[in-house]
Coordinates of C-alpha atoms in Angstrom, one line a residue:
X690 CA -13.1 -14.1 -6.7
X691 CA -9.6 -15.3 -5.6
X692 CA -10.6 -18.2 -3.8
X693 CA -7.7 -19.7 -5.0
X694 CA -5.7 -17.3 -3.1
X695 CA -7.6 -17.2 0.0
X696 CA -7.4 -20.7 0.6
X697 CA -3.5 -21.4 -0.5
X698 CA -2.9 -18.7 2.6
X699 CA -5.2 -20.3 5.0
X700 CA -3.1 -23.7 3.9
X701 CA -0.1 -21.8 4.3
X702 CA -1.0 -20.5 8.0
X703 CA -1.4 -23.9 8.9
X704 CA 1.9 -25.2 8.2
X705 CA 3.1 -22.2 10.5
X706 CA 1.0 -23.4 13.2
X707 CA 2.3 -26.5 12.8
X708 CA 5.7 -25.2 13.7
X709 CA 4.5 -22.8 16.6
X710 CA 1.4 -24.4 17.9
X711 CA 2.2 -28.1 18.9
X712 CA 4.7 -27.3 22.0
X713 CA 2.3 -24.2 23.2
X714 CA 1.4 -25.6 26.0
X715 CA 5.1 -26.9 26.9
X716 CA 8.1 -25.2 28.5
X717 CA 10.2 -23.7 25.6
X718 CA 13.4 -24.6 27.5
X719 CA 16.4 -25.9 25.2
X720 CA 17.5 -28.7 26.8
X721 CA 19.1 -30.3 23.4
X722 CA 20.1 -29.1 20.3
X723 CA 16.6 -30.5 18.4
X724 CA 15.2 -28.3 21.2
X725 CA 16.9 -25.7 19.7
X726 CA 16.2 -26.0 16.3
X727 CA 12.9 -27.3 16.7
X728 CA 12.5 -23.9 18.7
X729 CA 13.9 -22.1 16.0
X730 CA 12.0 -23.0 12.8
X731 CA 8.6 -22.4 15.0
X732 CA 10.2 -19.0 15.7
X733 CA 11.4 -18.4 12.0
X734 CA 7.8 -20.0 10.8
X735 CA 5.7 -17.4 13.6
X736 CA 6.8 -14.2 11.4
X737 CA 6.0 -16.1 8.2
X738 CA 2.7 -16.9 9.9
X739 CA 2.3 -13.5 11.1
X740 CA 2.7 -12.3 7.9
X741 CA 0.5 -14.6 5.9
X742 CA -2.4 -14.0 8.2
X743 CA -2.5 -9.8 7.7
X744 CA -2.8 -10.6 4.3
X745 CA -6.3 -12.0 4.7
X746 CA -9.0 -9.7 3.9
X747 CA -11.8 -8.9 6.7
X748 CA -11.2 -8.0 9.9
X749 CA -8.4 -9.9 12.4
X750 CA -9.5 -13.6 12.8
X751 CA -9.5 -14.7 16.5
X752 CA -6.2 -16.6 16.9
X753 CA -6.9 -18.4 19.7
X754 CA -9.9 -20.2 18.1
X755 CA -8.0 -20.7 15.0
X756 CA -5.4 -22.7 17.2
X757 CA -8.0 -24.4 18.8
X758 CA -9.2 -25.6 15.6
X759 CA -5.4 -26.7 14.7
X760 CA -4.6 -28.4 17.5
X761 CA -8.0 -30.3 17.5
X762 CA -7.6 -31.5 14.0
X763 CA -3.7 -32.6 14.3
X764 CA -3.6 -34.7 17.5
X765 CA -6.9 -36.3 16.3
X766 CA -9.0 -34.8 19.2
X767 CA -12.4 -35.9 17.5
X768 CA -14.2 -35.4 20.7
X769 CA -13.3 -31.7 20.9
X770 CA -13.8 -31.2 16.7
X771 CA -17.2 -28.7 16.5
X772 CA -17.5 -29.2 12.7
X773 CA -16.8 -31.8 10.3
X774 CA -14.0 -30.9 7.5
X775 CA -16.7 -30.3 5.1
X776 CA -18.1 -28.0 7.2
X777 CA -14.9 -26.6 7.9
X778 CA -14.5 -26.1 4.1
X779 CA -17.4 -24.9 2.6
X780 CA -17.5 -22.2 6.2
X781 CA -13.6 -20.9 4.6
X782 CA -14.9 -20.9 1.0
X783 CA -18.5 -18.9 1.8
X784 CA -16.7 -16.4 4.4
X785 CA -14.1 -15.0 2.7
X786 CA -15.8 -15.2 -0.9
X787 CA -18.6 -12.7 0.9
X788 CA -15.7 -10.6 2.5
X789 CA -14.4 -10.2 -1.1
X790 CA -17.4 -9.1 -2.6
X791 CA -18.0 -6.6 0.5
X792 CA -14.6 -5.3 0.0
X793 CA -15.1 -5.3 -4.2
X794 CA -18.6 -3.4 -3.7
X795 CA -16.8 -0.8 -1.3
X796 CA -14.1 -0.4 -3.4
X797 CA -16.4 0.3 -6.4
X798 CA -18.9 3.0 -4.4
X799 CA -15.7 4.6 -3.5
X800 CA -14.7 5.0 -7.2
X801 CA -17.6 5.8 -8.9
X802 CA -18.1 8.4 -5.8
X803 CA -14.2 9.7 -6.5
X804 CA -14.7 10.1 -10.2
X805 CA -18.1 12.0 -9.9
X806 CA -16.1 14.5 -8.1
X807 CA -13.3 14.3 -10.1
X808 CA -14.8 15.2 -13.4
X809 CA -16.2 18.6 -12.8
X810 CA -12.1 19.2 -12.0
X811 CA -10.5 21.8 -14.5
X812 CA -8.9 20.3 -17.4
X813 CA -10.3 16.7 -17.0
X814 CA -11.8 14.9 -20.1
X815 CA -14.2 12.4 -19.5
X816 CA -14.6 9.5 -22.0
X817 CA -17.5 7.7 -23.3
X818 CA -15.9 4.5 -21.2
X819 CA -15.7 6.5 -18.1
X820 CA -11.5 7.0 -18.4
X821 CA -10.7 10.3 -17.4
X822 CA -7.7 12.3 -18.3
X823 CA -5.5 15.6 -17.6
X824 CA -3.2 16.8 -20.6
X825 CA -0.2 17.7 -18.7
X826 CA 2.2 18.2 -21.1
X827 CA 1.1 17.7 -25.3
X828 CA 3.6 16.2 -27.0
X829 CA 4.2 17.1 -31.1
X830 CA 4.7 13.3 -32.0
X831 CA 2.7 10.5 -33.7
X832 CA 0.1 9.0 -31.7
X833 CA 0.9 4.9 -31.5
X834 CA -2.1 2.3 -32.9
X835 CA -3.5 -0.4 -31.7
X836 CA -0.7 -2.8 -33.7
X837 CA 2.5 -0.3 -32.8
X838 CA 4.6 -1.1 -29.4
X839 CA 5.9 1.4 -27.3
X840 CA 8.1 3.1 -24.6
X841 CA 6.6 5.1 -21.4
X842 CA 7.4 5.9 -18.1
X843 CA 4.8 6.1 -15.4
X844 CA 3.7 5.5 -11.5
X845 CA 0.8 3.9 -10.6
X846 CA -1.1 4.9 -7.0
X847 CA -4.8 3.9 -5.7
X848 CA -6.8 6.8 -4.5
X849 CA -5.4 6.7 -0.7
X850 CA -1.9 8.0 -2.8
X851 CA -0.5 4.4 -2.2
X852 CA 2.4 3.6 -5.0
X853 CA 1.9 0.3 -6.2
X854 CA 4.0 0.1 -9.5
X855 CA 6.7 2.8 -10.6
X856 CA 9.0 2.4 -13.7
X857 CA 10.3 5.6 -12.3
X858 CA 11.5 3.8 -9.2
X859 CA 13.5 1.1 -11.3
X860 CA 15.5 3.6 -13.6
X861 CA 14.0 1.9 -16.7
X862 CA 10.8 2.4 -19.1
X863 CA 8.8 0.1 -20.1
X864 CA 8.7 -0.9 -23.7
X865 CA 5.1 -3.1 -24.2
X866 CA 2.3 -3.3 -26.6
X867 CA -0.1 -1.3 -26.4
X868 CA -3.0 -3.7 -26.4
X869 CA -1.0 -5.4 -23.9
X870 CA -1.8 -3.7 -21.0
X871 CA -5.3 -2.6 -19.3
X872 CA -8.0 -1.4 -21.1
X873 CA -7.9 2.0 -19.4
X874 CA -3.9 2.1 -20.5
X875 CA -4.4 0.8 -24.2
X876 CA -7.4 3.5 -24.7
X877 CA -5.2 6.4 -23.3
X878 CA -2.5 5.8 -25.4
X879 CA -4.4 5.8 -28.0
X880 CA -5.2 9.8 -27.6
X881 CA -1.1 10.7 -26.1
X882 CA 0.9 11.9 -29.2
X883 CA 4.5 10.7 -28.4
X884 CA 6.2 13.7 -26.3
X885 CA 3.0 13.9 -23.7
X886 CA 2.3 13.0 -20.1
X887 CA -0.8 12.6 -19.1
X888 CA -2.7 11.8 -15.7
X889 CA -5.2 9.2 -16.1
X890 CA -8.0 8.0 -13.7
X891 CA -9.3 4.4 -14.7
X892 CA -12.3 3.0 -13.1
X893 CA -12.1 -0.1 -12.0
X894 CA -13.9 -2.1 -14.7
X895 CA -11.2 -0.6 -17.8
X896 CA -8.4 -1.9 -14.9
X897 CA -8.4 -5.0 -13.0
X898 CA -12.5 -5.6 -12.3
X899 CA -13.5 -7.8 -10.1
X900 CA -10.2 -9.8 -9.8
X901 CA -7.9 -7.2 -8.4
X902 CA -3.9 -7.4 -8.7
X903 CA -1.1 -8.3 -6.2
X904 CA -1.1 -6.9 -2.9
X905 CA -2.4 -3.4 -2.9
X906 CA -4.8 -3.3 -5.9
X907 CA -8.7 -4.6 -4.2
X908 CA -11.2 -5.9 -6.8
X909 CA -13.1 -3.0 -8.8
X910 CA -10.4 -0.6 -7.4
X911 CA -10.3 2.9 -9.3
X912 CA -6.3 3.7 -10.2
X913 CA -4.6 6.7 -11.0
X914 CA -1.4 6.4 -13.6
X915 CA 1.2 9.2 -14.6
X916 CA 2.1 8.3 -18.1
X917 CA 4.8 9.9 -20.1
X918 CA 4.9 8.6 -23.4
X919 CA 8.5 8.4 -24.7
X920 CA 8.5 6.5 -28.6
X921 CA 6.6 4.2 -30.6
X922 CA 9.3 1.4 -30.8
X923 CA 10.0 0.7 -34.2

């Protein structure tokens, strides 16, 4: 679970509310230039905020209540505080660890319901791990080992078609171990003689399980990866 995570954004929507809350209730006329800065770090800070908050997972918080809760805590309002900071806590920490593993169960039941179909596709190989495969092109070459490093291009999309990773897009291939990478990648490449391209579907649990990666990639998320594998570096 990326608790973690969760909870260094919720610190980091605070600090923006700090710039864009306090003076809410205030005229926002500039009257001095401390007005004006003041005005413009909460109005540089309200984007970041903005920002930080669509990268929660679940559905929209309620704004309003979560300024309420702000504004309580900062000027020391103890008479309007509903909940005690513990409270407060462990109600951050339960709610969006349950939203995760809502998300992370959806994002499986879509996978496994993907790859079902998938399977019965023309010219995909299912593996005893559950990786699939299309031969696109067969290369003539050696096929790399476990020990041997290598150079591949590739683009990585979820099943919506979202790119999340393209050494295509940067001009360059990457050159990396091949036990250094997923466990869907390292047993693919294991079966690619050097020349091929192959599609590859990974299931979640031979990618990035229950932890997810960066931005786009949900916990338990199936992936889909072009690889074209160039040489075995040498």
């Amino acid at each position: 679970m990326k608790k973690v995570t969760v909870l260094a954004l919720v610190a980091f929507c605070a600090v923006g509310i700090l710039f864009t809350s306090c003076d809410s209730k205030k005229s926002a006329k500039l009257n001095t230039t401390l007005d004006s800065v003041s005005y413009a770090i909460g109005y540089i800070q309200g984007g970041g905020f903005k920002d930080a908050m669509s990268g929660l997972p679940g559905p929209e918080l309620s704004y309003g209540k979560l300024l309420a809760g702000f504004e309580a805590s900062f000027y020391g309002e103890d008479n309007k505080m509903q909940i005690t900071p513990e409270e407060a806590q462990q109600l951050i920490n339960d709610y969006f660890v349950r939203i995760q593993d809502e998300e992370a169960s959806a994002s499986k039941a879509e996978g496994d319901a993907f790859l079902s179909e998938n399977k019965t596709k023309p010219g995909v190989i299912t593996t005893e791990s559950g990786l699939q495969y299309k031969v696109e092109v067969e290369g003539t070459g050696a096929r790399p080992t476990r020990e041997d490093q290598i150079r591949a291009h590739y683009r990585g999309t979820l099943l919506d078609g979202t790119e999340f990773d393209s050494s295509y897009g940067r001009g360059e291939p990457l050159t990396i171990g091949v036990t250094q990478v997923i466990p869907g990648w390292t047993e693919g490449l294991l079966i690619m003689p050097v020349g091929s391209k192959y599609t590859f579907w990974i299931p979640g649990e031979l990618a990035y399980g229950e932890r997810g990666a960066g931005e786009f990639i949900k916990p338990n998320s199936t992936l889909i990866f072009e690889v074209e594998l160039l040489e075995i570096v040498k």
